Coordinates of C-alpha atoms in Angstrom, one line a residue:
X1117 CA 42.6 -41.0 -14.6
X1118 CA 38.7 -42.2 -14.0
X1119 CA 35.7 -40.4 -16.0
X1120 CA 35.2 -38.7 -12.2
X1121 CA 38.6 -37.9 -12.2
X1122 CA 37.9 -35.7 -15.2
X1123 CA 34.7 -34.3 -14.0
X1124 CA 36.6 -33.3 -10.8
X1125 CA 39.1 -31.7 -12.7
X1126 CA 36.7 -30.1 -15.1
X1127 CA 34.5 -28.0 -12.1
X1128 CA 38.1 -27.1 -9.9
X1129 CA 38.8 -25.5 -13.4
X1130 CA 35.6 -23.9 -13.4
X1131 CA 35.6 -22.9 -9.8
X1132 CA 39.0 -21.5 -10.2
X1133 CA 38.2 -19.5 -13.3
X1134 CA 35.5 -18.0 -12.0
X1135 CA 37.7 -17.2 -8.8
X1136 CA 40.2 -15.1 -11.3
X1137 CA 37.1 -13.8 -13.2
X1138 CA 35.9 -11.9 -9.2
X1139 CA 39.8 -11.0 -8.8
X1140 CA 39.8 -9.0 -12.0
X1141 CA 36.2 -7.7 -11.1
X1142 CA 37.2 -6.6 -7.8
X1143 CA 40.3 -4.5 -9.6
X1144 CA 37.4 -2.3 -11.8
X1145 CA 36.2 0.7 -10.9
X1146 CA 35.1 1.9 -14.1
X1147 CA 31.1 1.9 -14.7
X1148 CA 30.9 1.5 -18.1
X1149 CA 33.5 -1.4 -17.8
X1150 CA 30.9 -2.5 -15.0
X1151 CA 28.2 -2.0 -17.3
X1152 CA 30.4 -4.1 -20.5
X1153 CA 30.2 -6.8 -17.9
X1154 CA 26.4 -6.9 -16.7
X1155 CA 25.6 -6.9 -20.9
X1156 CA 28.1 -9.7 -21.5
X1157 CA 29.9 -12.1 -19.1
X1158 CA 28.4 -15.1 -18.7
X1159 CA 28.5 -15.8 -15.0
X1160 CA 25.0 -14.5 -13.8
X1161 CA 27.4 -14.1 -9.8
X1162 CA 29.8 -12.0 -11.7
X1163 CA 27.1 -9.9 -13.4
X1164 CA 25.3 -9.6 -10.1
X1165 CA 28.1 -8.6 -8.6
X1166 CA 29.6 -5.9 -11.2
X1167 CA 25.7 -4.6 -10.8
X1168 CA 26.6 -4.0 -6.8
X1169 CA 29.6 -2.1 -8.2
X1170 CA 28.4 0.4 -10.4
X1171 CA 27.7 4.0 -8.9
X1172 CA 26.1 5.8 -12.1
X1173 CA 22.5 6.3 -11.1
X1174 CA 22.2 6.6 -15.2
X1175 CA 24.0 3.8 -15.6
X1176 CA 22.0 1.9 -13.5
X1177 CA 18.4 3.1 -14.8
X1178 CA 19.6 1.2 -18.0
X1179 CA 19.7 -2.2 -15.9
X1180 CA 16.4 -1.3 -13.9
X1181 CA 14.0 0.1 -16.7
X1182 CA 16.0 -2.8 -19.6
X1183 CA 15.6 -6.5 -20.5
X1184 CA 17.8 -7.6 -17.9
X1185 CA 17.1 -10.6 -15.4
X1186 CA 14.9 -9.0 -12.5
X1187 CA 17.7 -9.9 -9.7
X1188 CA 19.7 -7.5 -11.8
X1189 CA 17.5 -5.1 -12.0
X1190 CA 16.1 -5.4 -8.4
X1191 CA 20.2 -5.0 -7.3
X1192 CA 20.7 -2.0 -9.9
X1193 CA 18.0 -0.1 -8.0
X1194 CA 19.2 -0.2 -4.7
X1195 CA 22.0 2.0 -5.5
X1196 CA 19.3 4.5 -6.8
X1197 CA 18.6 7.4 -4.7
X1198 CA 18.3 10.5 -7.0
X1199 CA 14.8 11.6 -7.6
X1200 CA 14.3 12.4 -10.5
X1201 CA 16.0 9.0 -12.1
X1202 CA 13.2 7.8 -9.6
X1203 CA 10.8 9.6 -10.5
X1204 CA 11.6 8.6 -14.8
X1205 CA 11.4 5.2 -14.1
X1206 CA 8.3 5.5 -12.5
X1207 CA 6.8 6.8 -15.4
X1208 CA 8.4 4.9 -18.4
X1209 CA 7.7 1.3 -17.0
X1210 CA 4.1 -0.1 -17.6
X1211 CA 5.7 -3.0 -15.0
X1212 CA 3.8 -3.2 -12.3
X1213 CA 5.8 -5.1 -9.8
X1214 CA 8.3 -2.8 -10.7
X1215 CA 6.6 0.1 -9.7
X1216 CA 5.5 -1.4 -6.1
X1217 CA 9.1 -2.0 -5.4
X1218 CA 10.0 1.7 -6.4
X1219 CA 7.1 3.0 -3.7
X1220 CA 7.6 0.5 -1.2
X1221 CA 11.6 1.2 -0.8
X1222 CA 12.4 4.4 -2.3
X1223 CA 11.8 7.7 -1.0
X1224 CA 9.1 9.7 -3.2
X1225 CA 8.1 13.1 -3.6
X1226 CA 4.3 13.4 -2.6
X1227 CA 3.3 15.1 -6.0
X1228 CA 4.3 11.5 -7.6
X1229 CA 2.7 9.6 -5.1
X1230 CA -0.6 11.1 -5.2
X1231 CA -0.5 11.2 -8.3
X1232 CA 0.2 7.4 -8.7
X1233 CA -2.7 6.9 -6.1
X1234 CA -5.4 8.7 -8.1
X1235 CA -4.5 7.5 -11.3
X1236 CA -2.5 4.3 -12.0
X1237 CA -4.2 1.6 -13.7
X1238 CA -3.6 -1.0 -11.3
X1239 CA -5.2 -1.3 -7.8
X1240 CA -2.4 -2.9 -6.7
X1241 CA -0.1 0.0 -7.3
X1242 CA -2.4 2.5 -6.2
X1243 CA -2.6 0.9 -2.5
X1244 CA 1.3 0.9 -2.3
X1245 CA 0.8 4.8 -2.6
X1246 CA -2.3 5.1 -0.5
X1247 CA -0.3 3.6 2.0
X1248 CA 1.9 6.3 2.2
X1249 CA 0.1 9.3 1.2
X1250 CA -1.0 11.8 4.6
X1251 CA -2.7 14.2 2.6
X1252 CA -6.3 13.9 3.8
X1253 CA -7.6 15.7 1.0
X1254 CA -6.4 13.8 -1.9
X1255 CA -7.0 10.3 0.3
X1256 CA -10.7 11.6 -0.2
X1257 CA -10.8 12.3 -3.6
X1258 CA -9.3 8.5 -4.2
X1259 CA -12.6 7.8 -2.5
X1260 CA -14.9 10.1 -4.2
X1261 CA -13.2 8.5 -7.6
X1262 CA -13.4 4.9 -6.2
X1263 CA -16.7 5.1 -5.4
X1264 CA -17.9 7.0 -8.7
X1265 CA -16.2 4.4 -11.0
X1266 CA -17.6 1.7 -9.1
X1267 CA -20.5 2.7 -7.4
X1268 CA -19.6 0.5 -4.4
X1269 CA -17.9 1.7 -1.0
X1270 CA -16.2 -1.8 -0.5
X1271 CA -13.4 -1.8 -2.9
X1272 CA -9.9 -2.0 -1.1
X1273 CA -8.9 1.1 -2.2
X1274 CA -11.6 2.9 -0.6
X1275 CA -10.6 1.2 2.9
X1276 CA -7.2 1.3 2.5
X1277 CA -7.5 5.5 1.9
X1278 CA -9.9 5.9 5.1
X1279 CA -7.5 4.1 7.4
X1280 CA -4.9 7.1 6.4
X1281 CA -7.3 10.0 6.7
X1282 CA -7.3 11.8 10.3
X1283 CA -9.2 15.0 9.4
X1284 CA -12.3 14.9 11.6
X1285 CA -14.1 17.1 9.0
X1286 CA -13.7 14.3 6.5
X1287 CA -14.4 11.4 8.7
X1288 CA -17.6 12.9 9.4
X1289 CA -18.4 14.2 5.6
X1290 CA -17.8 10.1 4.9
X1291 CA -20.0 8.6 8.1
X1292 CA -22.9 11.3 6.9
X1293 CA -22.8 9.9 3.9
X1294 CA -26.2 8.0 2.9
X1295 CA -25.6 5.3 0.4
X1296 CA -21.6 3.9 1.4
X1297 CA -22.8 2.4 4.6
X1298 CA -19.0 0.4 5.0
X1299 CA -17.3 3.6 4.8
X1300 CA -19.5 5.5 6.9
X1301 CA -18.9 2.7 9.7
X1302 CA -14.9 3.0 9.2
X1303 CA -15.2 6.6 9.9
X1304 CA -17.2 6.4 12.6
X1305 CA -14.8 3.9 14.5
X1306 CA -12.5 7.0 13.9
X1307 CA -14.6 10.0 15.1
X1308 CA -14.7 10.7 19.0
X1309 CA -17.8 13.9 18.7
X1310 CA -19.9 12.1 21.0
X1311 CA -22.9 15.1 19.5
X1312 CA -22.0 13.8 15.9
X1313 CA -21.9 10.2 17.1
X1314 CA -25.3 10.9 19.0
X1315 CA -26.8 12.7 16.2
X1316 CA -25.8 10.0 13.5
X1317 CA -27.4 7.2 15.9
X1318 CA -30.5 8.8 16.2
X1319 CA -30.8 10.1 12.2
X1320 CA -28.5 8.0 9.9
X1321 CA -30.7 5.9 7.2
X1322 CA -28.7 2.9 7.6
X1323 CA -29.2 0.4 10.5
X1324 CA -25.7 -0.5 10.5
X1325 CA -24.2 3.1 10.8
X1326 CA -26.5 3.7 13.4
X1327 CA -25.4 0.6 15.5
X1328 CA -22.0 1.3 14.9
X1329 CA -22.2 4.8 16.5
X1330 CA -24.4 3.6 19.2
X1331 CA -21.3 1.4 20.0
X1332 CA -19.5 4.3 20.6
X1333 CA -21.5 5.7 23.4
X1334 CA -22.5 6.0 26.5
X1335 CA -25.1 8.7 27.3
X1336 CA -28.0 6.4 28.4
X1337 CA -30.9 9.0 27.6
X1338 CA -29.9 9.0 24.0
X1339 CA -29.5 4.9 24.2
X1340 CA -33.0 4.9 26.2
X1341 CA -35.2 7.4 23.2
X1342 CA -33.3 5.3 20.6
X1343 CA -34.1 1.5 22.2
X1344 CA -37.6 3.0 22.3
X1345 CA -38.3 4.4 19.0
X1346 CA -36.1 3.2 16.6
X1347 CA -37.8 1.6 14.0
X1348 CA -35.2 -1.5 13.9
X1349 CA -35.4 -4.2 16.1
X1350 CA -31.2 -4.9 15.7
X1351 CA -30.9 -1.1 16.7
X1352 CA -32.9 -0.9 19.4
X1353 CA -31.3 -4.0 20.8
X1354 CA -28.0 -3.1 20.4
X1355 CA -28.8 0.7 22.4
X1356 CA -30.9 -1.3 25.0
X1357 CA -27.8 -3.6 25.5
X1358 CA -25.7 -0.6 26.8
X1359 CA -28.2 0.6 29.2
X1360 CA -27.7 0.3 33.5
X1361 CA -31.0 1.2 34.0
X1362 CA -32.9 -1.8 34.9
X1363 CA -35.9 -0.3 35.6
X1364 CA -36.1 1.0 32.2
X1365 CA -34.6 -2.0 30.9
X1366 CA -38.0 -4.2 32.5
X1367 CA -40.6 -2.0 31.3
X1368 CA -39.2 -1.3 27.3
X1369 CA -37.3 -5.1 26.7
X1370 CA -40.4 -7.2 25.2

């Protein structure tokens, strides 16, 4: 017999022990004798698979929240659906991708979602919440915090909680708003008060608010007292650009 031979010889072996190592698996039932075998057998398929088997939700927060290999871990949280087990992982890891894998797949109860959103320490996290968070009021306050931490109105977090908010009372609160010009013009793209939108085209401080509610409308006698007194030449283009009136349109275009 050739040094191949052998080599042959010694992976069939292999390949048929492990083969007798799934038959025995697929004769347990019992978790801790599931769990025994995620801790200790050496075959990472065979630990994998006694993972798939296991039905404890307790059990199976030991894998997810322990120093196991993440494909373990990943496999011992699909087989968790209680809330509360959820809910305690949730707030003894510090592991970030963990958490966006809980939020993004698992059902959550609002409280810990909102919660997560306002509060975690990384952005990243917070947006997997945001994204599925409907209550318009605390999707402002993430952007009334946002904003205060970092005086800007650009951060991903602020945009990400305006695409979510449908409350026209907020939208408007946010497009009225003076000094977060990027917010103001993702809220107006939202609001459908053609008043409101009038009003902040004629009054807002910021040239690119005002443009941005012009773009929304269509009354030409507010477009014609705007392309003729606003102070900015970009606004008063972009109103006299929407106007039919070509009478008007020879004696007020330079």
């Amino acid at each position: 017999m050739g040094l191949f031979d052998k080599f042959k010889k010694s992976k069939s072996n292999e390949k048929e022990e492990n083969e007798n190592e799934k038959i025995n698996l697929n004769e347990i039932n019992d978790d801790t004798e599931l769990f025994e075998i995620v801790n200790n057998n050496p075959s990472s398929k065979i630990r994998l698979e006694a993972t798939g088997k296991i039905k404890d939700e307790e059990i199976l927060e030991k894998i997810v929240c322990g120093n196991y290999e993440w494909i373990l871990r990943k496999k011992a949280l699909e087989n968790i659906f209680d809330s509360n087990i959820i809910s305690s992982i949730l707030e003894r890891t510090n592991e970030d991708y963990l958490k966006k894998q809980i939020i993004t797949t698992k059902e959550i109860d609002d409280k810990t979602l909102e919660e997560i959103g306002l509060n975690d320490r990384d952005s990243s996290v917070r947006i997997a919440a945001i994204e599925k968070i409907n209550n318009n009021d605390i999707l402002y306050e993430i952007i009334k915090k946002e904003y205060k931490i970092k005086d800007i109105d650009t951060s991903e977090i602020s945009l990400k909680s305006i695409e979510n908010i449908t409350d026209t009372n907020i939208l408007k609160a946010i497009a009225k708003n003076e000094s977060c010009k990027h917010l103001s013009t993702r809220a107006i793209l939202k609001i459908t008060d053609n008043d409101f939108l009038k009003d902040i085209a004629k009054t807002h401080s910021n040239e690119a608010v005002r443009i941005a509610a012009i773009n929304k409308i269509s009354d030409e006698e507010t477009l014609k007292e705007i392309g003729k007194k606003d102070p900015n030449i970009r606004v008063r283009k972009a109103a006299l650009d929407k106007i039919h009136d070509k009478d008007f349109l020879v004696k007020n275009i330079p």
